[in-house]
Amino acid sequence: MDTKDKYLSQYKAGKKEQYAARCAFFLAGFTITTWAPMIPVIKERLQIDDNILGLLLLCIGVSAFVFMPIAGILNQKLGCKKMLQINIILFALILIIISSLNNIWSLVIFLLLFGSVMGTIDVTMNINSVIVEKLSKKRIMSSMHAFWSVGCFCSAGLFSILAKQGLDITMISIIHGIIIFIFCLIASPYFLTYKGANNEKPIAIPHGIVILFGILACISFLAEGAIMDWSGIFLTETKNLELSLAGIGYAIFSVAMLIIRFIGDRAVQYIGEEQICVFGALISGLGFLLVVLIDNFYLMPIGFICIGLGSANIVPVLYSLLKNQNDMPINAAVTAITCMGYTGVILGPALLGFIAHGIGIKFVFYLLCIFFIIEALLSKYIFKRLN
C-alpha cells in the first residue's frame, strides 16, 4: 500500500457518502439553473443591451476563475465537508439577493460573489466525488454528473411552474433557497472531510496531455453555459417565445443529458470511450445547427436533445481517462481539468455575449457547432496518443 492509499484508508465511501456526493452535484445544478431564467427579467429590469449583459456574466466568470485555484488551498485547510456546507448555503443566499437588485453596480458586486462561490463549489464537489469513486472502487462518475442534470431540470421546471402562477423572481428564488437549505442539511453529514495529503500541491498547473483534456472539458461545458445563459434570450428574442417559456430549451437539454448520464457508466462499457467522445461531439455540433435552423416550436426540441445527448458523457469519460496519462498525478490532474472545464461554463458565455452583440446571437450557435467539430477531431487525436 503506497502513501496515498494509506492516507485514503481513513475515509469510507458507502451508500450514504455516494448519495451525498450526488446531492452536492444536484444542489449545484439546481442553484445555477435558478439564475438562468432570471437573466431575461434582469436584462429587461435594468434596460441593458447584450454587450452589457455580457460584462455582467463576465463578472461571474472572472471571480469563479480566480477562486477555483484558491478553492484548492481552502479545501486542504478546511476539507470538503465544511467547504460544501458553507458555500452551498452562501450560493442560495446570494442568489436571493441578486433577484431583488435594481442597481447595476450592486449587481456587479453580488455577481462577483456568486461566481466565487460557484467556482469554489465546482472544485470541491469534484474533489469529493473523485475520492468517493476511488474509495467505492467502481465507476460512478457519470451518475454523479447526472445529478447535476437532475438539479438543472428540477430547477428549470419548478421555476417555469412558479412563474406561470405569477410569482416574481425574488419569491421564486426564496422558494428555491429553502429547498437548497433542506437538501444541504440532509446530505452534509455525509460529505467527506477529505483535505488531501499534506505533501500534495493544492494548486495544479496543467501540462502535457492534461491540457488537451482541459480543452475538451472547456468546450463541453461551454455548451452547457451557452444554453444556460443564452438559450432564454435566443428563444424569446429570435424565436419569439413568451417569457414563461424562456427556460424550456435548457430544461429539454437537461432531460436529455440526465437520461444519457444515468446510463453513461454502462454505455461507455458497450460503446467505448473513444466513440462516446468523438461521436458525442459531432451529435452536439449537429444539435446547435438544428436549434438555429428549425423554427417550428414542436420540432425545435430536437436540437436541444442532440446537444444534451452528445455532450453528456464526454466530461465523465475525461475524468476516467486521467488514470491512463502519466504527465500529472491523478489528484492534481482532476483539479486542473475541473478549473479549465468550468471556465467554459462560466467564462465562455460572457465572451459569447460580445459576439452576440457584434454579429448576432444566431452566429453564436453556429460558432458552437464549429467548436464541437474541433472537439471531435481533438478527441480522435488524444485517443491516438493514449493508445
mmCIF file of N, CA and C in Angstrom, residues 256-379:
data_model
loop_
_atom_site.group_PDB
_atom_site.id
_atom_site.type_symbol
_atom_site.label_atom_id
_atom_site.label_comp_id
_atom_site.label_asym_id
_atom_site.label_seq_id
_atom_site.Cartn_x
_atom_site.Cartn_y
_atom_site.Cartn_z
ATOM 1 N N ALA A 256 -32.344 15.461 -21.588
ATOM 2 C CA ALA A 256 -31.556 14.608 -22.479
ATOM 3 C C ALA A 256 -30.223 14.233 -21.837
ATOM 4 N N MET A 257 -29.565 15.217 -21.237
ATOM 5 C CA MET A 257 -28.286 14.963 -20.572
ATOM 6 C C MET A 257 -28.487 14.038 -19.369
ATOM 7 N N LEU A 258 -29.564 14.242 -18.652
ATOM 8 C CA LEU A 258 -29.868 13.409 -17.492
ATOM 9 C C LEU A 258 -29.992 11.938 -17.883
ATOM 10 N N ILE A 259 -30.771 11.661 -18.925
ATOM 11 C CA ILE A 259 -31.019 10.279 -19.352
ATOM 12 C C ILE A 259 -29.726 9.579 -19.742
ATOM 13 N N ILE A 260 -28.928 10.228 -20.570
ATOM 14 C CA ILE A 260 -27.719 9.579 -21.063
ATOM 15 C C ILE A 260 -26.662 9.449 -19.970
ATOM 16 N N ARG A 261 -26.644 10.360 -18.995
ATOM 17 C CA ARG A 261 -25.673 10.239 -17.908
ATOM 18 C C ARG A 261 -26.047 9.128 -16.937
ATOM 19 N N PHE A 262 -27.349 8.882 -16.744
ATOM 20 C CA PHE A 262 -27.746 7.797 -15.869
ATOM 21 C C PHE A 262 -27.351 6.432 -16.438
ATOM 22 N N ILE A 263 -27.317 6.329 -17.767
ATOM 23 C CA ILE A 263 -26.898 5.067 -18.378
ATOM 24 C C ILE A 263 -25.453 5.154 -18.875
ATOM 25 N N GLY A 264 -24.794 6.283 -18.552
ATOM 26 C CA GLY A 264 -23.469 6.549 -19.104
ATOM 27 C C GLY A 264 -22.406 5.546 -18.712
ATOM 28 N N ASP A 265 -22.385 5.128 -17.446
ATOM 29 C CA ASP A 265 -21.350 4.188 -16.996
ATOM 30 C C ASP A 265 -21.429 2.873 -17.758
ATOM 31 N N ARG A 266 -22.650 2.402 -18.022
ATOM 32 C CA ARG A 266 -22.811 1.168 -18.801
ATOM 33 C C ARG A 266 -22.592 1.420 -20.293
ATOM 34 N N ALA A 267 -23.029 2.580 -20.769
ATOM 35 C CA ALA A 267 -22.875 2.895 -22.188
ATOM 36 C C ALA A 267 -21.417 2.913 -22.609
ATOM 37 N N VAL A 268 -20.560 3.454 -21.749
ATOM 38 C CA VAL A 268 -19.133 3.515 -22.056
ATOM 39 C C VAL A 268 -18.556 2.105 -22.199
ATOM 40 N N GLN A 269 -19.024 1.187 -21.383
ATOM 41 C CA GLN A 269 -18.535 -0.187 -21.445
ATOM 42 C C GLN A 269 -18.892 -0.856 -22.763
ATOM 43 N N TYR A 270 -20.081 -0.566 -23.293
ATOM 44 C CA TYR A 270 -20.541 -1.206 -24.520
ATOM 45 C C TYR A 270 -20.066 -0.471 -25.780
ATOM 46 N N ILE A 271 -20.105 0.865 -25.744
ATOM 47 C CA ILE A 271 -19.792 1.658 -26.942
ATOM 48 C C ILE A 271 -18.306 1.971 -27.027
ATOM 49 N N GLY A 272 -17.687 2.236 -25.891
ATOM 50 C CA GLY A 272 -16.272 2.587 -25.872
ATOM 51 C C GLY A 272 -16.063 4.062 -25.601
ATOM 52 N N GLU A 273 -14.968 4.372 -24.925
ATOM 53 C CA GLU A 273 -14.681 5.756 -24.533
ATOM 54 C C GLU A 273 -14.451 6.655 -25.741
ATOM 55 N N GLU A 274 -13.729 6.166 -26.733
ATOM 56 C CA GLU A 274 -13.423 6.995 -27.911
ATOM 57 C C GLU A 274 -14.690 7.370 -28.660
ATOM 58 N N GLN A 275 -15.596 6.393 -28.848
ATOM 59 C CA GLN A 275 -16.830 6.667 -29.576
ATOM 60 C C GLN A 275 -17.719 7.657 -28.822
ATOM 61 N N ILE A 276 -17.730 7.538 -27.498
ATOM 62 C CA ILE A 276 -18.524 8.462 -26.677
ATOM 63 C C ILE A 276 -18.053 9.895 -26.905
ATOM 64 N N CYS A 277 -16.744 10.107 -26.952
ATOM 65 C CA CYS A 277 -16.200 11.458 -27.092
ATOM 66 C C CYS A 277 -16.313 11.982 -28.527
ATOM 67 N N VAL A 278 -15.909 11.167 -29.513
ATOM 68 C CA VAL A 278 -15.881 11.626 -30.908
ATOM 69 C C VAL A 278 -17.293 11.827 -31.452
ATOM 70 N N PHE A 279 -18.122 10.781 -31.388
ATOM 71 C CA PHE A 279 -19.467 10.890 -31.943
ATOM 72 C C PHE A 279 -20.364 11.779 -31.076
ATOM 73 N N GLY A 280 -20.094 11.814 -29.777
ATOM 74 C CA GLY A 280 -20.842 12.715 -28.917
ATOM 75 C C GLY A 280 -20.638 14.170 -29.305
ATOM 76 N N ALA A 281 -19.388 14.530 -29.619
ATOM 77 C CA ALA A 281 -19.086 15.898 -30.045
ATOM 78 C C ALA A 281 -19.778 16.236 -31.359
ATOM 79 N N LEU A 282 -19.789 15.290 -32.303
ATOM 80 C CA LEU A 282 -20.432 15.532 -33.601
ATOM 81 C C LEU A 282 -21.944 15.684 -33.450
ATOM 82 N N ILE A 283 -22.554 14.881 -32.589
ATOM 83 C CA ILE A 283 -24.007 14.984 -32.354
ATOM 84 C C ILE A 283 -24.353 16.329 -31.718
ATOM 85 N N SER A 284 -23.512 16.793 -30.786
ATOM 86 C CA SER A 284 -23.747 18.096 -30.153
ATOM 87 C C SER A 284 -23.642 19.222 -31.168
ATOM 88 N N GLY A 285 -22.647 19.140 -32.041
ATOM 89 C CA GLY A 285 -22.494 20.155 -33.086
ATOM 90 C C GLY A 285 -23.712 20.212 -33.982
ATOM 91 N N LEU A 286 -24.235 19.040 -34.353
ATOM 92 C CA LEU A 286 -25.455 18.984 -35.158
ATOM 93 C C LEU A 286 -26.623 19.625 -34.419
ATOM 94 N N GLY A 287 -26.690 19.409 -33.103
ATOM 95 C CA GLY A 287 -27.776 19.979 -32.303
ATOM 96 C C GLY A 287 -27.794 21.493 -32.341
ATOM 97 N N PHE A 288 -26.630 22.123 -32.201
ATOM 98 C CA PHE A 288 -26.572 23.590 -32.266
ATOM 99 C C PHE A 288 -27.023 24.103 -33.627
ATOM 100 N N LEU A 289 -26.672 23.374 -34.672
ATOM 101 C CA LEU A 289 -27.094 23.773 -36.016
ATOM 102 C C LEU A 289 -28.612 23.689 -36.158
ATOM 103 N N LEU A 290 -29.203 22.619 -35.630
ATOM 104 C CA LEU A 290 -30.656 22.433 -35.725
ATOM 105 C C LEU A 290 -31.415 23.484 -34.922
ATOM 106 N N VAL A 291 -30.878 23.890 -33.775
ATOM 107 C CA VAL A 291 -31.532 24.905 -32.950
ATOM 108 C C VAL A 291 -31.724 26.193 -33.739
ATOM 109 N N VAL A 292 -30.740 26.539 -34.548
ATOM 110 C CA VAL A 292 -30.822 27.763 -35.349
ATOM 111 C C VAL A 292 -31.760 27.586 -36.539
ATOM 112 N N LEU A 293 -31.685 26.444 -37.211
ATOM 113 C CA LEU A 293 -32.397 26.260 -38.478
ATOM 114 C C LEU A 293 -33.874 25.938 -38.309
ATOM 115 N N ILE A 294 -34.249 25.295 -37.217
ATOM 116 C CA ILE A 294 -35.644 24.878 -37.029
ATOM 117 C C ILE A 294 -36.443 25.973 -36.326
ATOM 118 N N ASP A 295 -37.528 26.404 -36.957
ATOM 119 C CA ASP A 295 -38.389 27.442 -36.386
ATOM 120 C C ASP A 295 -39.678 26.883 -35.788
ATOM 121 N N ASN A 296 -40.022 25.656 -36.156
ATOM 122 C CA ASN A 296 -41.237 25.038 -35.645
ATOM 123 C C ASN A 296 -41.073 24.728 -34.151
ATOM 124 N N PHE A 297 -41.996 25.216 -33.336
ATOM 125 C CA PHE A 297 -41.889 25.065 -31.883
ATOM 126 C C PHE A 297 -41.827 23.606 -31.454
ATOM 127 N N TYR A 298 -42.565 22.739 -32.136
ATOM 128 C CA TYR A 298 -42.643 21.340 -31.732
ATOM 129 C C TYR A 298 -41.458 20.521 -32.233
ATOM 130 N N LEU A 299 -40.753 21.003 -33.242
ATOM 131 C CA LEU A 299 -39.564 20.304 -33.741
ATOM 132 C C LEU A 299 -38.273 20.859 -33.134
ATOM 133 N N MET A 300 -38.358 22.077 -32.606
ATOM 134 C CA MET A 300 -37.180 22.741 -32.034
ATOM 135 C C MET A 300 -36.474 21.914 -30.950
ATOM 136 N N PRO A 301 -37.230 21.162 -30.134
ATOM 137 C CA PRO A 301 -36.552 20.366 -29.095
ATOM 138 C C PRO A 301 -35.531 19.368 -29.627
ATOM 139 N N ILE A 302 -35.649 18.973 -30.889
ATOM 140 C CA ILE A 302 -34.699 18.003 -31.454
ATOM 141 C C ILE A 302 -33.271 18.502 -31.303
ATOM 142 N N GLY A 303 -33.061 19.786 -31.566
ATOM 143 C CA GLY A 303 -31.727 20.363 -31.459
ATOM 144 C C GLY A 303 -31.190 20.315 -30.038
ATOM 145 N N PHE A 304 -32.015 20.710 -29.072
ATOM 146 C CA PHE A 304 -31.587 20.691 -27.671
ATOM 147 C C PHE A 304 -31.346 19.266 -27.177
ATOM 148 N N ILE A 305 -32.147 18.306 -27.677
ATOM 149 C CA ILE A 305 -31.944 16.904 -27.320
ATOM 150 C C ILE A 305 -30.592 16.410 -27.820
ATOM 151 N N CYS A 306 -30.256 16.746 -29.057
ATOM 152 C CA CYS A 306 -28.968 16.329 -29.634
ATOM 153 C C CYS A 306 -27.791 16.899 -28.847
ATOM 154 N N ILE A 307 -27.903 18.156 -28.443
ATOM 155 C CA ILE A 307 -26.822 18.781 -27.667
ATOM 156 C C ILE A 307 -26.637 18.053 -26.335
ATOM 157 N N GLY A 308 -27.751 17.777 -25.653
ATOM 158 C CA GLY A 308 -27.677 17.098 -24.373
ATOM 159 C C GLY A 308 -27.153 15.680 -24.477
ATOM 160 N N LEU A 309 -27.665 14.918 -25.456
ATOM 161 C CA LEU A 309 -27.228 13.531 -25.632
ATOM 162 C C LEU A 309 -25.751 13.451 -26.002
ATOM 163 N N GLY A 310 -25.320 14.332 -26.882
ATOM 164 C CA GLY A 310 -23.948 14.267 -27.376
ATOM 165 C C GLY A 310 -22.899 14.660 -26.355
ATOM 166 N N SER A 311 -23.187 15.699 -25.582
ATOM 167 C CA SER A 311 -22.165 16.232 -24.669
ATOM 168 C C SER A 311 -22.212 15.629 -23.270
ATOM 169 N N ALA A 312 -23.231 14.836 -22.973
ATOM 170 C CA ALA A 312 -23.482 14.376 -21.610
ATOM 171 C C ALA A 312 -22.308 13.653 -20.966
ATOM 172 N N ASN A 313 -21.706 12.702 -21.671
ATOM 173 C CA ASN A 313 -20.727 11.828 -21.029
ATOM 174 C C ASN A 313 -19.288 12.115 -21.415
ATOM 175 N N ILE A 314 -19.046 13.180 -22.159
ATOM 176 C CA ILE A 314 -17.678 13.494 -22.561
ATOM 177 C C ILE A 314 -16.815 13.803 -21.337
ATOM 178 N N VAL A 315 -17.299 14.683 -20.470
ATOM 179 C CA VAL A 315 -16.506 15.075 -19.302
ATOM 180 C C VAL A 315 -16.316 13.923 -18.316
ATOM 181 N N PRO A 316 -17.366 13.153 -17.959
ATOM 182 C CA PRO A 316 -17.117 11.995 -17.096
ATOM 183 C C PRO A 316 -16.076 11.031 -17.660
ATOM 184 N N VAL A 317 -16.094 10.818 -18.978
ATOM 185 C CA VAL A 317 -15.088 9.951 -19.601
ATOM 186 C C VAL A 317 -13.694 10.554 -19.447
ATOM 187 N N LEU A 318 -13.590 11.879 -19.572
ATOM 188 C CA LEU A 318 -12.290 12.541 -19.428
ATOM 189 C C LEU A 318 -11.713 12.313 -18.032
ATOM 190 N N TYR A 319 -12.557 12.410 -17.006
ATOM 191 C CA TYR A 319 -12.077 12.159 -15.649
ATOM 192 C C TYR A 319 -11.547 10.730 -15.518
ATOM 193 N N SER A 320 -12.280 9.781 -16.108
ATOM 194 C CA SER A 320 -11.835 8.390 -16.034
ATOM 195 C C SER A 320 -10.545 8.153 -16.805
ATOM 196 N N LEU A 321 -10.362 8.874 -17.906
ATOM 197 C CA LEU A 321 -9.172 8.706 -18.734
ATOM 198 C C LEU A 321 -7.894 9.184 -18.051
ATOM 199 N N LEU A 322 -8.035 10.018 -17.031
ATOM 200 C CA LEU A 322 -6.849 10.576 -16.383
ATOM 201 C C LEU A 322 -5.941 9.503 -15.794
ATOM 202 N N LYS A 323 -6.506 8.344 -15.510
ATOM 203 C CA LYS A 323 -5.673 7.263 -14.956
ATOM 204 C C LYS A 323 -4.716 6.695 -16.003
ATOM 205 N N ASN A 324 -4.981 7.003 -17.290
ATOM 206 C CA ASN A 324 -4.137 6.459 -18.361
ATOM 207 C C ASN A 324 -3.004 7.384 -18.776
ATOM 208 N N GLN A 325 -2.925 8.567 -18.159
ATOM 209 C CA GLN A 325 -1.855 9.507 -18.502
ATOM 210 C C GLN A 325 -0.834 9.568 -17.378
ATOM 211 N N ASN A 326 0.395 9.935 -17.720
ATOM 212 C CA ASN A 326 1.489 9.966 -16.749
ATOM 213 C C ASN A 326 2.104 11.353 -16.584
ATOM 214 N N ASP A 327 1.471 12.375 -17.171
ATOM 215 C CA ASP A 327 2.047 13.719 -17.129
ATOM 216 C C ASP A 327 1.824 14.409 -15.787
ATOM 217 N N MET A 328 0.746 14.054 -15.083
ATOM 218 C CA MET A 328 0.441 14.676 -13.798
ATOM 219 C C MET A 328 -0.137 13.632 -12.847
ATOM 220 N N PRO A 329 0.034 13.829 -11.528
ATOM 221 C CA PRO A 329 -0.649 12.963 -10.570
ATOM 222 C C PRO A 329 -2.161 13.092 -10.733
ATOM 223 N N ILE A 330 -2.885 12.015 -10.423
ATOM 224 C CA ILE A 330 -4.327 11.990 -10.655
ATOM 225 C C ILE A 330 -5.046 13.148 -9.974
ATOM 226 N N ASN A 331 -4.782 13.379 -8.678
ATOM 227 C CA ASN A 331 -5.496 14.433 -7.947
ATOM 228 C C ASN A 331 -5.230 15.814 -8.534
ATOM 229 N N ALA A 332 -3.963 16.063 -8.893
ATOM 230 C CA ALA A 332 -3.618 17.362 -9.485
ATOM 231 C C ALA A 332 -4.270 17.519 -10.850
ATOM 232 N N ALA A 333 -4.307 16.425 -11.616
ATOM 233 C CA ALA A 333 -4.904 16.477 -12.955
ATOM 234 C C ALA A 333 -6.406 16.736 -12.871
ATOM 235 N N VAL A 334 -7.067 16.121 -11.880
ATOM 236 C CA VAL A 334 -8.511 16.347 -11.697
ATOM 237 C C VAL A 334 -8.791 17.816 -11.397
ATOM 238 N N THR A 335 -7.996 18.399 -10.496
ATOM 239 C CA THR A 335 -8.163 19.812 -10.161
ATOM 240 C C THR A 335 -7.942 20.693 -11.389
ATOM 241 N N ALA A 336 -6.925 20.357 -12.179
ATOM 242 C CA ALA A 336 -6.581 21.172 -13.345
ATOM 243 C C ALA A 336 -7.688 21.172 -14.389
ATOM 244 N N ILE A 337 -8.203 19.983 -14.764
ATOM 245 C CA ILE A 337 -9.217 19.958 -15.817
ATOM 246 C C ILE A 337 -10.565 20.466 -15.300
ATOM 247 N N THR A 338 -10.791 20.373 -13.986
ATOM 248 C CA THR A 338 -12.010 20.972 -13.419
ATOM 249 C C THR A 338 -11.976 22.485 -13.609
ATOM 250 N N CYS A 339 -10.826 23.088 -13.306
ATOM 251 C CA CYS A 339 -10.681 24.537 -13.483
ATOM 252 C C CYS A 339 -10.843 24.932 -14.944
ATOM 253 N N MET A 340 -10.176 24.201 -15.843
ATOM 254 C CA MET A 340 -10.265 24.518 -17.270
ATOM 255 C C MET A 340 -11.672 24.272 -17.792
ATOM 256 N N GLY A 341 -12.280 23.160 -17.372
ATOM 257 C CA GLY A 341 -13.602 22.819 -17.862
ATOM 258 C C GLY A 341 -14.656 23.825 -17.455
ATOM 259 N N TYR A 342 -14.668 24.187 -16.196
ATOM 260 C CA TYR A 342 -15.691 25.102 -15.724
ATOM 261 C C TYR A 342 -15.447 26.539 -16.161
ATOM 262 N N THR A 343 -14.257 26.809 -16.681
ATOM 263 C CA THR A 343 -14.044 28.104 -17.329
ATOM 264 C C THR A 343 -14.976 28.234 -18.517
ATOM 265 N N GLY A 344 -15.217 27.109 -19.202
ATOM 266 C CA GLY A 344 -16.120 27.120 -20.351
ATOM 267 C C GLY A 344 -17.545 27.446 -19.979
ATOM 268 N N VAL A 345 -18.018 26.910 -18.828
ATOM 269 C CA VAL A 345 -19.411 27.120 -18.461
ATOM 270 C C VAL A 345 -19.667 28.492 -17.862
ATOM 271 N N ILE A 346 -18.629 29.136 -17.315
ATOM 272 C CA ILE A 346 -18.861 30.418 -16.651
ATOM 273 C C ILE A 346 -18.213 31.603 -17.344
ATOM 274 N N LEU A 347 -17.072 31.382 -17.998
ATOM 275 C CA LEU A 347 -16.396 32.486 -18.679
ATOM 276 C C LEU A 347 -16.803 32.561 -20.147
ATOM 277 N N GLY A 348 -16.995 31.386 -20.768
ATOM 278 C CA GLY A 348 -17.346 31.334 -22.184
ATOM 279 C C GLY A 348 -18.605 32.095 -22.559
ATOM 280 N N PRO A 349 -19.730 31.891 -21.820
ATOM 281 C CA PRO A 349 -20.955 32.600 -22.177
ATOM 282 C C PRO A 349 -20.823 34.115 -22.144
ATOM 283 N N ALA A 350 -19.971 34.626 -21.256
ATOM 284 C CA ALA A 350 -19.763 36.074 -21.212
ATOM 285 C C ALA A 350 -19.092 36.550 -22.503
ATOM 286 N N LEU A 351 -18.104 35.812 -22.966
ATOM 287 C CA LEU A 351 -17.433 36.165 -24.214
ATOM 288 C C LEU A 351 -18.387 36.018 -25.400
ATOM 289 N N LEU A 352 -19.255 35.021 -25.333
ATOM 290 C CA LEU A 352 -20.253 34.845 -26.399
ATOM 291 C C LEU A 352 -21.211 36.036 -26.455
ATOM 292 N N GLY A 353 -21.408 36.705 -25.300
ATOM 293 C CA GLY A 353 -22.270 37.881 -25.280
ATOM 294 C C GLY A 353 -21.746 39.001 -26.156
ATOM 295 N N PHE A 354 -20.427 39.187 -26.184
ATOM 296 C CA PHE A 354 -19.832 40.209 -27.033
ATOM 297 C C PHE A 354 -20.009 39.849 -28.510
ATOM 298 N N ILE A 355 -19.909 38.548 -28.809
ATOM 299 C CA ILE A 355 -20.125 38.095 -30.187
ATOM 300 C C ILE A 355 -21.580 38.307 -30.577
ATOM 301 N N ALA A 356 -22.498 37.998 -29.653
ATOM 302 C CA ALA A 356 -23.920 38.186 -29.930
ATOM 303 C C ALA A 356 -24.242 39.648 -30.207
ATOM 304 N N HIS A 357 -23.597 40.550 -29.455
ATOM 305 C CA HIS A 357 -23.837 41.982 -29.649
ATOM 306 C C HIS A 357 -23.259 42.467 -30.974
ATOM 307 N N GLY A 358 -22.079 41.943 -31.344
ATOM 308 C CA GLY A 358 -21.417 42.434 -32.545
ATOM 309 C C GLY A 358 -21.912 41.816 -33.830
ATOM 310 N N ILE A 359 -22.225 40.518 -33.819
ATOM 311 C CA ILE A 359 -22.576 39.820 -35.054
ATOM 312 C C ILE A 359 -24.004 39.298 -35.038
ATOM 313 N N GLY A 360 -24.498 38.956 -33.871
ATOM 314 C CA GLY A 360 -25.842 38.400 -33.762
ATOM 315 C C GLY A 360 -25.825 37.096 -32.998
ATOM 316 N N ILE A 361 -26.900 36.841 -32.253
ATOM 317 C CA ILE A 361 -26.937 35.671 -31.388
ATOM 318 C C ILE A 361 -26.992 34.369 -32.192
ATOM 319 N N LYS A 362 -27.516 34.410 -33.419
ATOM 320 C CA LYS A 362 -27.529 33.199 -34.255
ATOM 321 C C LYS A 362 -26.119 32.721 -34.544
ATOM 322 N N PHE A 363 -25.208 33.677 -34.784
ATOM 323 C CA PHE A 363 -23.832 33.311 -35.100
ATOM 324 C C PHE A 363 -23.172 32.587 -33.926
ATOM 325 N N VAL A 364 -23.589 32.913 -32.704
ATOM 326 C CA VAL A 364 -23.053 32.240 -31.513
ATOM 327 C C VAL A 364 -23.298 30.742 -31.600
ATOM 328 N N PHE A 365 -24.508 30.353 -32.020
ATOM 329 C CA PHE A 365 -24.846 28.932 -32.094
ATOM 330 C C PHE A 365 -24.145 28.254 -33.272
ATOM 331 N N TYR A 366 -23.938 28.984 -34.368
ATOM 332 C CA TYR A 366 -23.130 28.443 -35.472
ATOM 333 C C TYR A 366 -21.694 28.205 -35.010
ATOM 334 N N LEU A 367 -21.172 29.145 -34.231
ATOM 335 C CA LEU A 367 -19.801 29.041 -33.733
ATOM 336 C C LEU A 367 -19.641 27.833 -32.816
ATOM 337 N N LEU A 368 -20.641 27.584 -31.984
ATOM 338 C CA LEU A 368 -20.596 26.426 -31.091
ATOM 339 C C LEU A 368 -20.614 25.114 -31.869
ATOM 340 N N CYS A 369 -21.318 25.104 -32.995
ATOM 341 C CA CYS A 369 -21.312 23.940 -33.873
ATOM 342 C C CYS A 369 -19.892 23.653 -34.359
ATOM 343 N N ILE A 370 -19.174 24.699 -34.747
ATOM 344 C CA ILE A 370 -17.788 24.555 -35.213
ATOM 345 C C ILE A 370 -16.883 24.064 -34.080
ATOM 346 N N PHE A 371 -17.085 24.595 -32.874
ATOM 347 C CA PHE A 371 -16.280 24.172 -31.718
ATOM 348 C C PHE A 371 -16.381 22.663 -31.489
ATOM 349 N N PHE A 372 -17.589 22.125 -31.644
ATOM 350 C CA PHE A 372 -17.760 20.699 -31.370
ATOM 351 C C PHE A 372 -17.177 19.824 -32.489
ATOM 352 N N ILE A 373 -17.122 20.335 -33.692
ATOM 353 C CA ILE A 373 -16.417 19.609 -34.753
ATOM 354 C C ILE A 373 -14.928 19.546 -34.415
ATOM 355 N N ILE A 374 -14.397 20.672 -33.921
ATOM 356 C CA ILE A 374 -12.990 20.707 -33.482
ATOM 357 C C ILE A 374 -12.779 19.729 -32.331
ATOM 358 N N GLU A 375 -13.744 19.673 -31.403
ATOM 359 C CA GLU A 375 -13.617 18.762 -30.273
ATOM 360 C C GLU A 375 -13.570 17.307 -30.731
ATOM 361 N N ALA A 376 -14.375 16.953 -31.725
ATOM 362 C CA ALA A 376 -14.360 15.582 -32.243
ATOM 363 C C ALA A 376 -12.985 15.227 -32.805
ATOM 364 N N LEU A 377 -12.389 16.147 -33.566
ATOM 365 C CA LEU A 377 -11.064 15.913 -34.136
ATOM 366 C C LEU A 377 -9.999 15.810 -33.043
ATOM 367 N N LEU A 378 -10.099 16.686 -32.037
ATOM 368 C CA LEU A 378 -9.135 16.671 -30.944
ATOM 369 C C LEU A 378 -9.268 15.397 -30.111
ATOM 370 N N SER A 379 -10.490 14.910 -29.917
ATOM 371 C CA SER A 379 -10.712 13.655 -29.193
ATOM 372 C C SER A 379 -10.045 12.495 -29.918
#
